[in-house]
XYZ file of C-alpha atoms in Angstrom:
783
model
C -0.016 0.042 0.012
C 1.072 3.507 -0.790
C 2.105 5.498 2.393
C 1.442 9.265 2.674
C 4.803 11.034 2.264
C 3.970 13.336 5.010
C 3.382 10.543 7.436
C 6.477 8.682 6.271
C 8.597 11.823 6.863
C 6.933 12.150 10.280
C 7.889 8.612 11.214
C 11.480 8.975 10.140
C 11.903 12.129 12.189
C 10.221 10.351 15.116
C 12.693 7.369 14.793
C 15.817 9.627 14.748
C 14.453 11.587 17.738
C 13.964 8.497 19.766
C 17.326 7.193 18.845
C 18.907 10.435 19.978
C 17.054 10.281 23.214
C 17.970 6.617 23.889
C 21.708 7.430 23.124
C 21.604 10.279 25.555
C 19.817 8.126 28.285
C 22.595 5.348 27.550
C 25.395 7.777 28.022
C 23.842 9.054 31.249
C 23.508 5.487 32.576
C 27.145 4.682 31.727
C 28.378 7.810 33.340
C 26.410 7.067 36.506
C 27.703 3.361 36.546
C 31.364 4.779 36.302
C 30.614 7.229 39.137
C 29.176 4.326 41.080
C 32.274 2.200 40.580
C 34.631 4.868 41.604
C 32.668 5.779 44.631
C 31.799 2.385 46.229
C 34.575 -0.085 44.995
C 37.648 -0.080 47.113
C 40.746 1.493 45.665
C 42.860 -1.652 45.139
C 40.018 -3.153 43.026
C 39.421 -0.225 40.760
C 40.639 -0.233 37.144
C 42.353 -3.223 35.535
C 43.971 -4.530 38.647
C 47.389 -4.114 40.342
C 50.732 -5.567 39.119
C 52.717 -8.222 41.094
C 55.290 -5.943 42.362
C 52.729 -3.502 43.959
C 50.908 -6.363 45.582
C 54.094 -7.885 47.063
C 55.071 -4.459 48.420
C 51.813 -4.162 50.010
C 52.213 -7.542 51.689
C 55.777 -6.587 52.817
C 54.399 -3.332 54.427
C 51.744 -5.298 56.231
C 54.236 -7.889 57.389
C 56.640 -5.451 58.870
C 54.500 -2.385 59.603
C 55.569 1.187 59.602
C 57.382 1.014 62.909
C 60.622 -1.120 63.455
C 59.784 -4.650 64.289
C 60.916 -6.362 67.281
C 64.090 -8.414 67.511
C 62.276 -11.723 68.139
C 59.987 -11.310 65.169
C 62.844 -10.287 62.774
C 64.930 -13.278 64.059
C 62.136 -15.606 63.345
C 61.806 -14.451 59.690
C 65.517 -14.713 59.218
C 65.676 -18.349 60.254
C 62.951 -19.956 58.049
C 65.738 -21.758 56.257
C 65.567 -23.838 53.048
C 63.725 -26.599 54.625
C 61.142 -23.924 55.490
C 61.053 -22.884 51.957
C 60.312 -26.525 50.910
C 57.381 -26.538 53.265
C 56.139 -23.111 51.841
C 56.529 -24.601 48.307
C 54.345 -27.566 49.233
C 51.383 -25.277 49.793
C 51.835 -23.641 46.368
C 52.136 -27.030 44.707
C 49.091 -28.338 46.575
C 46.982 -25.551 45.052
C 48.499 -26.098 41.583
C 48.003 -29.956 41.812
C 44.407 -29.525 42.705
C 43.632 -28.405 39.167
C 44.652 -31.744 37.620
C 41.969 -34.252 36.319
C 40.425 -36.432 38.926
C 42.198 -39.640 38.100
C 45.647 -38.195 37.987
C 44.954 -36.246 41.172
C 43.764 -39.387 42.864
C 47.040 -41.352 42.001
C 49.196 -38.508 43.048
C 47.641 -37.789 46.462
C 47.536 -41.616 47.216
C 51.196 -41.720 46.660
C 52.059 -38.674 48.790
C 49.713 -39.859 51.657
C 51.104 -43.308 51.724
C 54.703 -42.270 51.512
C 54.396 -39.595 54.283
C 52.527 -42.029 56.599
C 55.052 -44.738 56.093
C 58.014 -42.460 56.710
C 56.500 -40.996 59.999
C 55.666 -44.516 61.374
C 59.208 -45.554 60.647
C 60.758 -42.498 62.141
C 58.812 -42.473 65.346
C 58.712 -46.357 65.895
C 54.870 -46.622 65.373
C 54.476 -49.634 63.345
C 51.361 -50.471 61.252
C 49.728 -47.102 61.853
C 47.541 -44.818 59.820
C 47.877 -40.927 59.825
C 45.553 -38.070 59.929
C 46.837 -34.528 58.977
C 45.270 -31.492 60.532
C 45.950 -27.807 61.116
C 44.671 -27.571 64.659
C 46.757 -29.744 67.081
C 43.596 -30.611 69.027
C 41.667 -31.743 65.899
C 43.318 -35.111 65.821
C 42.316 -35.898 69.412
C 38.736 -34.707 68.532
C 38.506 -37.171 65.556
C 39.939 -40.031 67.720
C 37.150 -39.421 70.312
C 34.596 -39.628 67.462
C 36.196 -42.741 66.312
C 36.134 -44.361 69.847
C 32.419 -43.366 70.288
C 31.452 -45.015 66.989
C 33.457 -48.037 68.089
C 32.062 -48.424 71.465
C 28.377 -47.475 70.700
C 27.244 -49.709 67.785
C 23.953 -47.872 67.173
C 25.506 -44.402 67.436
C 25.214 -43.897 63.686
C 21.475 -44.542 63.796
C 20.256 -43.191 67.124
C 22.805 -40.553 67.808
C 22.917 -38.905 71.325
C 20.204 -41.219 72.522
C 22.640 -44.048 73.110
C 25.019 -41.746 74.895
C 22.077 -40.806 77.209
C 21.602 -44.326 78.252
C 25.247 -44.927 79.083
C 27.254 -41.667 79.654
C 30.739 -41.739 78.163
C 33.698 -40.604 80.210
C 36.973 -39.082 78.950
C 39.857 -38.918 81.470
C 42.650 -36.284 81.284
C 45.468 -35.365 83.435
C 45.264 -32.237 85.674
C 48.710 -31.327 84.185
C 47.243 -31.195 80.636
C 47.021 -28.076 78.777
C 44.453 -25.549 79.824
C 41.109 -25.763 78.164
C 41.578 -29.182 76.396
C 38.736 -30.941 78.166
C 36.228 -28.077 77.729
C 37.155 -27.842 74.076
C 36.601 -31.669 73.445
C 33.176 -31.533 75.147
C 32.095 -28.462 73.182
C 33.122 -30.044 69.834
C 31.537 -33.521 70.670
C 28.350 -32.109 72.086
C 28.989 -33.655 75.492
C 28.215 -32.204 78.899
C 31.292 -31.237 81.130
C 30.353 -34.050 83.422
C 31.780 -36.332 80.845
C 35.230 -35.054 81.429
C 37.076 -36.411 84.345
C 40.466 -34.614 85.582
C 42.836 -37.055 87.160
C 45.029 -35.596 89.823
C 48.828 -36.033 89.781
C 50.997 -37.659 92.375
C 51.735 -35.574 95.490
C 53.360 -38.128 97.836
C 55.405 -40.385 95.605
C 57.052 -39.856 92.340
C 56.854 -36.649 90.077
C 54.346 -34.040 91.056
C 53.269 -33.747 87.382
C 52.739 -37.459 86.634
C 49.164 -38.959 86.615
C 48.260 -40.897 89.732
C 47.669 -44.451 88.309
C 46.159 -45.863 91.571
C 43.639 -42.947 91.903
C 42.736 -43.317 88.155
C 41.955 -46.952 88.655
C 39.619 -46.110 91.542
C 37.871 -43.370 89.461
C 37.471 -45.725 86.529
C 35.750 -48.415 88.916
C 33.486 -45.804 90.496
C 32.296 -44.661 86.996
C 31.624 -48.281 86.071
C 29.436 -48.859 89.193
C 27.387 -45.641 88.392
C 26.629 -47.024 85.007
C 28.936 -44.903 82.994
C 31.380 -46.036 80.086
C 35.072 -45.318 80.385
C 35.898 -44.299 76.874
C 39.325 -42.727 76.463
C 42.358 -41.612 78.398
C 44.526 -38.729 77.377
C 48.119 -39.155 78.797
C 51.271 -36.951 78.379
C 54.755 -37.731 77.088
C 55.972 -34.427 78.254
C 53.450 -32.146 80.139
C 52.903 -28.758 78.608
C 54.324 -27.097 81.772
C 57.328 -29.222 83.119
C 57.895 -31.644 80.330
C 57.188 -34.726 82.561
C 56.170 -38.108 81.090
C 53.294 -40.169 82.675
C 53.800 -43.827 83.565
C 52.661 -44.870 79.979
C 53.335 -48.663 80.560
C 51.063 -48.979 83.584
C 48.471 -46.712 81.934
C 48.262 -48.946 78.853
C 47.802 -51.978 81.027
C 44.895 -50.187 82.890
C 43.392 -49.158 79.569
C 43.495 -52.748 78.311
C 41.882 -53.909 81.411
C 38.903 -51.511 81.165
C 38.797 -51.628 77.337
C 39.745 -47.920 77.107
C 41.606 -46.134 74.293
C 44.964 -44.571 75.227
C 46.045 -41.377 73.372
C 49.489 -39.797 74.064
C 50.723 -36.208 73.243
C 53.612 -34.165 74.326
C 56.938 -32.839 73.140
C 58.951 -35.827 74.532
C 57.496 -37.901 71.691
C 60.164 -36.191 69.426
C 62.894 -38.123 71.089
C 61.450 -41.371 69.586
C 63.302 -40.505 66.474
C 66.690 -40.672 68.242
C 68.914 -43.651 68.587
C 68.502 -43.875 72.313
C 65.064 -43.480 73.859
C 64.171 -43.603 77.488
C 61.931 -46.466 78.512
C 59.270 -44.026 79.776
C 58.839 -42.452 76.209
C 59.334 -45.714 74.301
C 56.241 -47.096 76.017
C 54.233 -44.511 73.843
C 54.774 -46.717 70.807
C 52.358 -49.219 72.284
C 49.548 -46.621 72.677
C 46.411 -46.545 70.453
C 47.051 -42.994 68.989
C 49.698 -40.168 69.317
C 49.826 -36.642 68.110
C 53.056 -35.188 66.610
C 53.737 -31.458 66.040
C 56.610 -31.589 63.582
C 56.342 -27.951 62.628
C 57.796 -26.637 65.897
C 60.297 -29.615 66.251
C 61.849 -29.179 62.917
C 61.317 -25.561 62.312
C 58.831 -26.103 59.320
C 56.380 -23.197 58.970
C 52.725 -23.982 58.309
C 53.085 -27.776 58.128
C 50.103 -29.849 59.622
C 50.216 -31.788 62.811
C 50.022 -35.567 62.537
C 47.903 -38.019 64.569
C 49.095 -41.598 64.135
C 46.565 -44.273 65.177
C 45.677 -48.015 64.768
C 42.366 -49.129 63.864
C 41.175 -52.042 61.697
C 37.755 -50.696 60.455
C 38.242 -48.188 57.668
C 34.439 -47.485 57.594
C 34.529 -46.124 61.254
C 37.574 -44.065 60.457
C 35.676 -42.559 57.368
C 32.688 -41.929 59.677
C 34.880 -40.349 62.366
C 36.483 -37.966 59.647
C 40.042 -39.527 60.102
C 40.023 -40.378 56.393
C 38.373 -38.600 53.508
C 37.243 -39.592 50.009
C 38.208 -36.077 48.628
C 41.645 -36.174 46.904
C 42.103 -32.387 47.658
C 42.086 -33.002 51.430
C 44.900 -35.620 51.044
C 47.155 -32.900 49.680
C 47.612 -31.652 53.406
C 50.575 -34.034 53.587
C 52.480 -32.511 50.605
C 54.363 -29.969 52.644
C 55.609 -32.669 54.978
C 56.287 -35.048 51.980
C 58.671 -32.423 50.495
C 60.270 -31.350 53.766
C 60.902 -34.860 55.076
C 62.639 -35.735 51.756
C 64.728 -32.462 51.910
C 65.837 -33.072 55.514
C 66.404 -36.774 55.296
C 66.717 -39.035 58.345
C 70.072 -37.493 59.410
C 68.658 -33.975 59.211
C 65.613 -34.816 61.247
C 67.661 -36.629 63.927
C 70.268 -33.888 64.002
C 67.629 -31.118 64.703
C 66.020 -33.083 67.605
C 69.333 -34.178 69.046
C 70.669 -30.502 68.905
C 67.646 -29.537 71.029
C 68.397 -32.175 73.595
C 72.021 -31.087 73.715
C 70.831 -27.512 74.428
C 68.781 -28.721 77.352
C 71.644 -30.761 78.800
C 74.053 -27.790 78.435
C 71.757 -25.569 80.337
C 71.067 -28.211 83.063
C 74.763 -28.766 83.716
C 75.309 -25.133 84.212
C 72.274 -24.714 86.507
C 73.525 -27.458 88.832
C 76.491 -25.189 89.707
C 74.483 -22.137 90.543
C 73.359 -21.331 94.093
C 69.688 -20.309 94.772
C 68.469 -21.950 91.529
C 66.113 -24.978 91.793
C 65.418 -27.236 88.885
C 62.339 -29.320 88.127
C 63.520 -32.135 85.797
C 62.075 -35.569 85.627
C 64.902 -37.317 83.809
C 68.202 -35.382 83.831
C 69.816 -37.790 81.174
C 67.254 -37.279 78.389
C 64.744 -34.525 79.358
C 64.338 -32.016 76.591
C 62.606 -29.505 78.867
C 64.316 -27.617 81.687
C 62.297 -25.784 84.214
C 64.068 -23.745 86.894
C 63.216 -21.110 89.454
C 65.055 -18.764 91.828
C 64.725 -20.022 95.450
C 66.722 -18.996 98.476
C 66.705 -21.655 101.290
C 65.700 -20.321 104.672
C 69.071 -21.491 106.217
C 70.954 -19.202 103.879
C 69.176 -16.109 105.074
C 70.517 -13.844 107.748
C 70.223 -14.601 111.498
C 67.663 -11.826 112.025
C 65.259 -13.554 109.794
C 65.793 -16.818 111.491
C 65.263 -15.375 114.899
C 61.920 -13.789 113.635
C 60.762 -17.277 112.544
C 61.335 -18.563 116.073
C 59.207 -15.763 117.557
C 55.475 -16.114 117.966
C 54.905 -13.525 115.234
C 55.382 -15.185 111.834
C 57.974 -13.448 109.694
C 56.285 -11.419 106.897
C 58.599 -12.724 104.212
C 57.909 -16.283 105.349
C 54.228 -15.927 105.483
C 54.054 -14.461 101.905
C 56.980 -16.470 100.664
C 55.186 -18.142 97.795
C 53.786 -14.869 96.351
C 57.148 -13.170 96.723
C 59.089 -15.927 94.823
C 56.393 -15.919 92.125
C 56.847 -12.302 91.515
C 60.722 -12.507 91.554
C 60.707 -15.457 89.130
C 58.237 -13.594 86.965
C 60.725 -10.710 86.735
C 63.604 -13.157 86.166
C 61.949 -14.884 83.261
C 61.104 -11.636 81.607
C 64.625 -10.226 81.990
C 66.159 -13.398 80.520
C 63.837 -13.566 77.575
C 64.629 -9.888 76.936
C 68.414 -10.151 77.366
C 68.728 -13.470 75.292
C 65.795 -13.522 72.800
C 67.390 -16.504 70.904
C 66.984 -18.710 73.876
C 63.202 -18.837 73.681
C 62.732 -19.004 77.531
C 59.318 -18.156 78.847
C 57.489 -18.048 82.274
C 55.139 -20.861 83.225
C 52.708 -21.319 86.070
C 52.876 -24.728 87.718
C 50.269 -25.931 90.228
C 52.581 -27.046 92.885
C 55.717 -25.084 92.300
C 54.395 -21.700 91.363
C 55.960 -19.441 88.714
C 59.113 -20.917 86.907
C 61.170 -20.264 84.003
C 60.928 -22.837 81.230
C 63.365 -23.655 78.433
C 61.910 -25.935 75.863
C 64.242 -26.037 72.832
C 62.212 -28.528 70.880
C 59.472 -26.007 70.549
C 61.669 -22.994 69.807
C 65.243 -23.674 68.854
C 64.630 -24.812 65.359
C 62.648 -21.491 64.648
C 64.882 -19.139 66.696
C 68.176 -20.876 65.663
C 69.404 -21.371 69.097
C 73.045 -22.221 69.519
C 75.345 -23.390 72.324
C 76.765 -19.841 72.761
C 73.153 -18.595 73.339
C 72.848 -21.047 76.245
C 76.195 -19.787 77.730
C 74.929 -16.110 77.344
C 71.810 -17.087 79.124
C 73.746 -18.610 82.011
C 75.900 -15.521 82.249
C 72.899 -13.334 82.462
C 71.383 -15.494 85.030
C 74.563 -15.215 87.094
C 74.264 -11.423 86.907
C 70.682 -11.484 88.120
C 70.972 -13.789 91.036
C 72.910 -11.460 93.372
C 70.296 -8.637 92.654
C 67.405 -11.020 93.588
C 69.072 -12.258 96.843
C 70.096 -8.763 97.989
C 66.598 -7.404 97.156
C 64.948 -10.335 99.008
C 67.144 -9.762 102.008
C 66.668 -5.957 102.220
C 62.844 -6.030 101.755
C 62.378 -6.696 105.410
C 64.816 -3.895 106.492
C 63.235 -1.473 104.106
C 59.755 -2.270 105.583
C 60.913 -1.776 109.127
C 62.608 1.523 108.421
C 59.628 2.779 106.610
C 57.282 1.832 109.439
C 59.519 3.635 111.973
C 59.388 6.735 109.891
C 56.436 9.056 110.881
C 55.854 10.752 107.551
C 56.046 7.609 105.419
C 53.466 4.735 104.905
C 54.568 1.168 103.726
C 52.353 -0.274 101.052
C 52.134 -4.052 100.934
C 52.224 -5.194 97.224
C 53.330 -8.794 96.773
C 53.095 -8.451 93.039
C 55.944 -5.916 92.778
C 59.302 -7.286 91.927
C 61.538 -4.765 93.875
C 62.461 -3.441 97.218
C 59.053 -2.165 98.118
C 56.425 0.406 97.825
C 56.241 3.646 99.919
C 53.851 6.618 100.060
C 54.449 9.949 101.680
C 51.714 10.369 104.123
C 50.221 13.833 103.902
C 48.386 14.990 107.056
C 45.798 17.861 106.911
C 43.259 19.121 109.381
C 40.724 19.780 106.522
C 37.863 17.327 106.151
C 37.744 17.725 102.286
C 38.884 14.220 101.175
C 39.084 15.155 97.491
C 41.410 18.119 98.059
C 43.556 15.963 100.414
C 43.738 13.296 97.814
C 44.781 15.659 95.119
C 47.360 17.226 97.426
C 48.739 13.652 98.294
C 48.937 12.946 94.543
C 50.748 16.159 93.902
C 53.376 15.617 96.673
C 54.196 11.956 95.715
C 54.442 12.874 91.973
C 56.836 15.638 92.817
C 58.645 13.223 95.294
C 59.103 10.684 92.458
C 60.562 13.304 90.159
C 63.012 14.471 92.825
C 64.131 10.969 93.540
C 64.694 10.313 89.780
C 66.907 13.415 89.583
C 69.280 11.883 92.103
C 72.299 10.107 90.800
C 71.663 6.596 91.958
C 71.396 3.045 90.545
C 67.853 2.622 91.742
C 64.784 2.781 89.698
C 61.878 4.749 90.932
C 58.497 4.547 89.225
C 54.749 4.683 89.625
C 54.447 0.806 89.574
C 52.779 -1.417 87.084
C 50.383 -0.021 84.461
C 47.452 -2.187 85.742
C 46.770 -3.181 89.348
C 49.116 -0.972 91.022
C 48.581 1.251 93.987
C 47.834 4.954 93.353
C 50.000 7.893 94.734
C 52.934 5.576 95.591
C 56.672 5.414 94.850
C 57.778 1.943 93.578
C 61.416 1.021 94.161
C 62.964 -1.552 91.873
C 65.703 -4.210 92.383
C 68.617 -3.229 94.488
C 72.232 -4.428 95.239
C 73.780 -5.428 98.513
C 75.568 -2.212 99.087
C 72.392 -0.207 99.413
C 72.086 1.894 102.544
C 68.459 1.437 103.398
C 68.332 3.933 106.286
C 69.744 6.597 104.101
C 67.308 5.870 101.366
C 64.300 5.913 103.692
C 65.434 9.077 105.425
C 66.075 10.877 102.119
C 62.567 9.851 100.905
C 61.093 11.254 104.089
C 63.295 14.494 104.074
C 62.459 15.167 100.388
C 58.777 14.539 101.055
C 58.848 17.108 104.062
C 60.679 19.620 101.777
C 58.026 19.317 99.113
C 55.210 19.581 101.676
C 56.791 22.597 103.357
C 57.344 24.345 100.016
C 53.706 23.648 99.163
C 52.456 25.086 102.488
C 54.886 28.018 102.076
C 53.243 28.788 98.709
C 49.815 28.339 100.117
C 50.667 30.758 102.978
C 52.121 33.327 100.741
C 49.123 33.214 98.470
C 46.891 33.951 101.469
C 49.196 36.811 102.690
C 49.229 38.405 99.275
C 45.379 38.249 99.154
C 45.107 39.885 102.590
C 47.708 42.488 101.596
C 45.807 43.442 98.454
C 42.616 43.881 100.512
C 44.363 46.168 103.124
C 46.041 48.071 100.312
C 42.681 48.808 98.743
C 41.227 49.980 102.106
C 44.330 52.376 102.721
C 44.202 53.723 99.189
C 40.496 54.528 99.590
C 41.293 56.271 102.974
C 44.191 58.202 101.374
C 41.862 59.383 98.682
C 39.393 60.576 101.247
C 42.223 62.519 103.209
C 43.397 64.059 99.952
C 39.841 65.405 99.311
C 39.775 66.919 102.678
C 43.231 68.586 102.335
C 42.631 69.987 98.762
C 39.228 71.194 99.394
C 36.087 70.953 97.260
C 36.889 73.767 94.827
C 40.090 72.051 93.644
C 37.974 68.980 92.519
C 35.971 71.124 89.899
C 37.778 70.741 86.593
C 38.080 74.370 85.315
C 37.981 76.024 88.790
C 40.539 73.595 90.212
C 43.043 74.167 87.362
C 42.871 77.991 87.763
C 43.159 77.643 91.518
C 46.100 75.347 91.324
C 47.782 77.802 88.837
C 47.337 80.705 91.223
C 47.977 78.845 94.345
C 49.777 75.390 93.834
C 49.047 72.857 96.283
C 52.149 70.957 97.625
C 51.347 67.381 98.719
C 53.785 64.815 99.691
C 53.505 61.513 98.025
C 52.129 58.763 100.154
C 52.716 55.502 98.301
C 52.576 51.883 99.677
C 54.810 48.984 98.968
C 54.001 45.364 99.881
C 56.755 43.329 101.487
C 56.426 39.686 100.591
C 58.789 38.672 103.275
C 57.173 40.365 106.063
C 53.785 40.088 104.583
C 52.819 43.743 105.337
C 52.402 47.090 103.640
C 55.032 49.733 104.280
C 55.318 53.368 103.422
C 57.284 54.519 100.403
C 58.423 57.700 102.045
C 61.901 56.192 102.785
C 62.159 55.250 99.135
C 61.553 58.767 97.969
C 63.944 60.053 100.442
C 66.925 57.755 99.640
C 65.733 57.275 95.972
C 66.492 53.488 96.320
C 64.225 50.552 97.099
C 65.049 48.815 100.480
C 65.869 45.167 100.519
C 63.852 44.385 103.488
C 64.512 41.466 105.747
C 66.179 38.201 104.410
C 63.660 35.539 103.328
C 63.843 32.208 105.102
C 66.009 29.701 103.392
C 64.444 26.944 101.472
C 64.219 23.637 103.511
C 66.577 21.063 102.302
C 67.285 17.366 103.064
C 69.112 16.584 106.291
C 70.972 13.846 104.568
C 72.967 15.758 101.973
C 76.167 14.016 102.944
C 79.337 14.395 101.098
C 80.196 11.612 98.656
C 83.369 10.654 96.883
C 83.774 11.614 93.135
C 81.824 9.084 91.061
C 80.032 7.595 94.128
C 76.280 7.158 93.498
C 73.592 8.001 96.081
C 72.388 5.485 98.715
C 75.632 3.485 98.598
C 76.878 2.124 101.900
C 80.415 3.584 102.691
C 82.941 1.031 104.191
C 85.305 2.779 106.562
C 87.982 0.903 108.584
C 88.118 1.119 112.391
C 91.535 2.628 112.483
C 90.731 5.403 110.091
C 91.449 8.136 112.568
C 94.746 6.606 113.731
C 96.229 7.022 110.322
C 95.744 10.863 110.309
C 98.382 11.771 112.923
C 100.231 13.890 110.249
C 97.192 16.100 109.772
C 96.549 19.222 111.807
C 93.765 19.600 114.196
C 92.338 22.298 111.940
C 92.084 19.752 109.098
C 90.257 17.439 111.493
C 87.802 20.150 112.404
C 87.303 20.993 108.691
C 86.575 17.255 107.854
C 84.083 17.093 110.702
C 82.207 20.088 109.514
C 82.194 18.672 105.914
C 80.818 15.295 107.198
C 78.146 16.907 109.296
C 74.928 17.507 107.103
C 73.991 21.017 106.110
C 71.145 21.941 108.198
C 68.749 24.908 107.640
C 67.636 27.184 110.547
C 65.073 25.587 112.628
C 65.987 22.006 111.510
C 67.385 19.305 113.733
C 69.710 16.395 113.002
C 68.602 12.834 113.141
C 69.657 10.702 116.068
C 72.232 8.727 113.778
C 73.739 11.880 112.644
C 74.019 13.445 116.026
C 75.516 10.315 117.431
C 78.103 10.162 114.703
C 79.030 13.905 115.063
C 79.409 13.510 118.819
C 81.698 10.532 118.488
C 83.931 12.310 115.849
C 84.103 15.452 118.082
C 85.220 13.404 121.105
C 87.970 11.673 118.924
C 89.319 15.056 117.757
C 89.230 16.513 121.296
C 90.961 13.445 122.582
C 93.769 13.981 120.122
C 94.077 17.600 121.230
C 94.378 16.711 124.861
C 96.773 13.996 124.099
C 99.108 16.277 122.275
C 98.895 19.038 124.917
C 99.847 16.670 127.740
C 102.603 14.742 125.997
C 104.044 17.742 124.062
C 107.560 17.175 125.392
C 107.495 13.372 125.168
C 109.137 11.033 122.672
C 107.244 10.283 119.375
C 106.552 6.643 120.328
C 104.660 7.795 123.415
C 102.632 10.210 121.280
C 101.794 7.505 118.976
C 100.630 5.264 121.664
C 98.510 8.045 123.101
C 96.831 8.604 119.702
C 96.015 4.914 119.517
C 94.280 5.078 122.789
C 92.336 8.101 121.756
C 91.322 6.276 118.524
C 90.123 3.232 120.550
C 88.110 5.641 122.700
C-alpha cells in the first residue's frame, strides 16, 4: 500500500528523535555506572588491577609495619631456612596440583599420603599405623574421640545422642594437661562437662606432674559402678608445663583392662626419632594413638600436625573424619612430604638431637648455681628444663631466723610463695629480653608456682638457638641472682625503716618485683577528702620526680600499669651495698621539703590576698584624706586648674609597698628620700634534706660507705684544723630550725670526742718522745 509522504517523513523524524533520546539516556547511565564504581568500589580493586610488584610491596608493608619490628620477630623471619622454603613450596604445589584431572589427582595424592605415613611411622617407631593430618593440634584428638564413640556405641550412627544418654561416656585427662583441652573436647563433641574427668597427679610419691595411676583406677571403677562407660584416656609424654612423662606402661595395662583407648601427646615424643630413647617415652609406641607436632620440632612453617593411630575398620575411620574420599584433602601431607625428603633421616635426627643437647648444656650449668632450683624428671634425656630462683631459709641472715622462732610469723615467710612468684616472673622476663634467641618463657605450675621454662624442641629450630646462646643465658642468670638475693634480704629492713618513719606509709604489694612500695603520708586538718587526695597525689608525684633526679642506681616508678597502688613510689631491684636507712630518710626528708614548700606557697598566697585587700582600704582612705586637704573647689575641673595655677598645692606622695617577706604594707616615704628601694628582711631559707652528705667523686647515692676502724689513727700527720674541717664537711648541712637525726648526732658527737681526745693527748705529751705520742693517739682512737 502507498504511504502518505508526510506520514513517512514524520515517522522517520520520530525514529531519529527516539534514537537520539535513547543514546543520551545510555550515556547518562554509563556515566552513572562509572561514578558508582569509583565511589563504592575499594581503591585496590578499581581499574584493571594491580601489578605483582605492587601487591608484594603491600604484603611486605603489612608484614613489617611502619614501625621497626621487634628483635624476636625479625629473628624468626631470618631463620626460616631452606627446609622452610620447601614447606612453603608444598602449599603452592598443593594448590597447583588440585587443578589436575580427577584420576591423576587421585593417584598422586594416594602416593603422597602413603609415603608420608610410612616415613613417619618408621621415624617414630609406630608400626602399622595410619595418619591423619590436621591444622589444629587438638583436631586429631577430637576425631579420635569420635572414632572411639563409633566403636563403643554400635547404634550411634542410627540413634545419635540417645545411646549416649543411656550410658554416659567418660573421657579422662590429666590435671597437668594443657588448659582448656577438656572443655574444647566437650564443646566439639556435644557432651556435657560431666563427661570429662580430671585425674590428679602424684603428690606423695614420684613426680608431682605425673598422673596418679592408683587414683585413676579407683575413678574408673567408680564410674563403672554408676553405669558410665570409660571411653578414652589422654596421657602426656611431656606435660605442657614441666615436660614430665606419665607412666605410660602402667596406663596402657589399665586401659586394656577396662577396654579404654589410650592417646598420648607431648613434646617428648620427638625423642622417639633418636637412637637412644628412655623407657618411659618408648612405651608410647604401644599406645592406640599419638599426636606429633613436627612444625615446631623441625622448624617447618605452616606444616600440619599428624595424629598416628591404629584401627582395623576403615568405615568407622571414614565416619569419624579420620579419612576422606576427597583427593584435595589428602594434599595436606604435601608440605611434609617435600620437607621430610629434603631433610632426610640425618637432618631430622640432628635437629632433635641438637635441642636435647641444648637442654643438657643448660642443666649442667644450672647445677653449679646457688639459689636455683630445677624441676626435671629425667636429667639424662629430658628435653625440657624448668628452673626457678629459690633461696633456702638456712641461707638467710640470722635476724630472719630469729623472727621465725618468735610467735609472730615473719612477713617474708608468710608471703614467701607470692614473693618468689613475683621474683621469678621478673627473672623470666629479664632473661627473655636479654637473650631472645634462647626462647625461655614463664610458666605457672600448680605445685611449684611461677618458673622459667626452656623447651628447645618448641623454639630452637625456629629461633636458631646455639650453644653460645645458652652460655650467654647462664651469664645473664649469674648477673641477676645477686640482685635477687640482695633485694629479698633488704625487703624486710626497708619495711621496718619505713614503718619507723612517721611521715611515710609502707604499702604491701606482693606483686611488685623490687625493694618495696612507699607513700609519703600527707596529714591535713581539713575534712575535704578530695582536696587532700589531690594534694597527696601532687606531693608524691613531685617526690618521684625528685628521686629520679638523684644520681643513683635505683629505679623509681609509679608501679605497674594495671593493678598498682595510686600515689605511691615503687622502688625496683637493688644491690647489696644499698644503705636502706639513708634511702628511707632521704625519701622522708624530700617529702617534707616538698610539703613545706607547698604550704609556704599556700601561706604566701593567703598573705598576698590579705595584703591586696588592706592596700585597697588604705588607698581609699588616702583618697578621702586628699579630698579633705585639697578642698572641694580644687575638684571642679576648670576652677581647680585655675586655683592650682594661682596657688599650687604641695602634697607629699604617700605610696605603699607590699613586703612579701614580712607580709605587710610599708610606706614608700623612705624610698623617695633615699631614691632607692630597700631590700627588707632576708627571706627564710628553703628547707633542704638533712642527709645531703658528702660523697666521693663518682659515688652514687644510697651506697653504703665502708670505713675501717683505724681510720683516725692513720691521720696523725694532719693538723687539728684539718680534722675540724673534715668534721664540718661530714656533718649535714642543716637549715635554721631543723634538727639532726639521732644517727647523725651520734656520729658527730663521736667524731668530736675523737678530735678532742687527740688535742688533749698532744697537749699533755708535747715534750715526750714520738713513740709515746703514737701510743696516746692509738688510745684516743680506741676511745
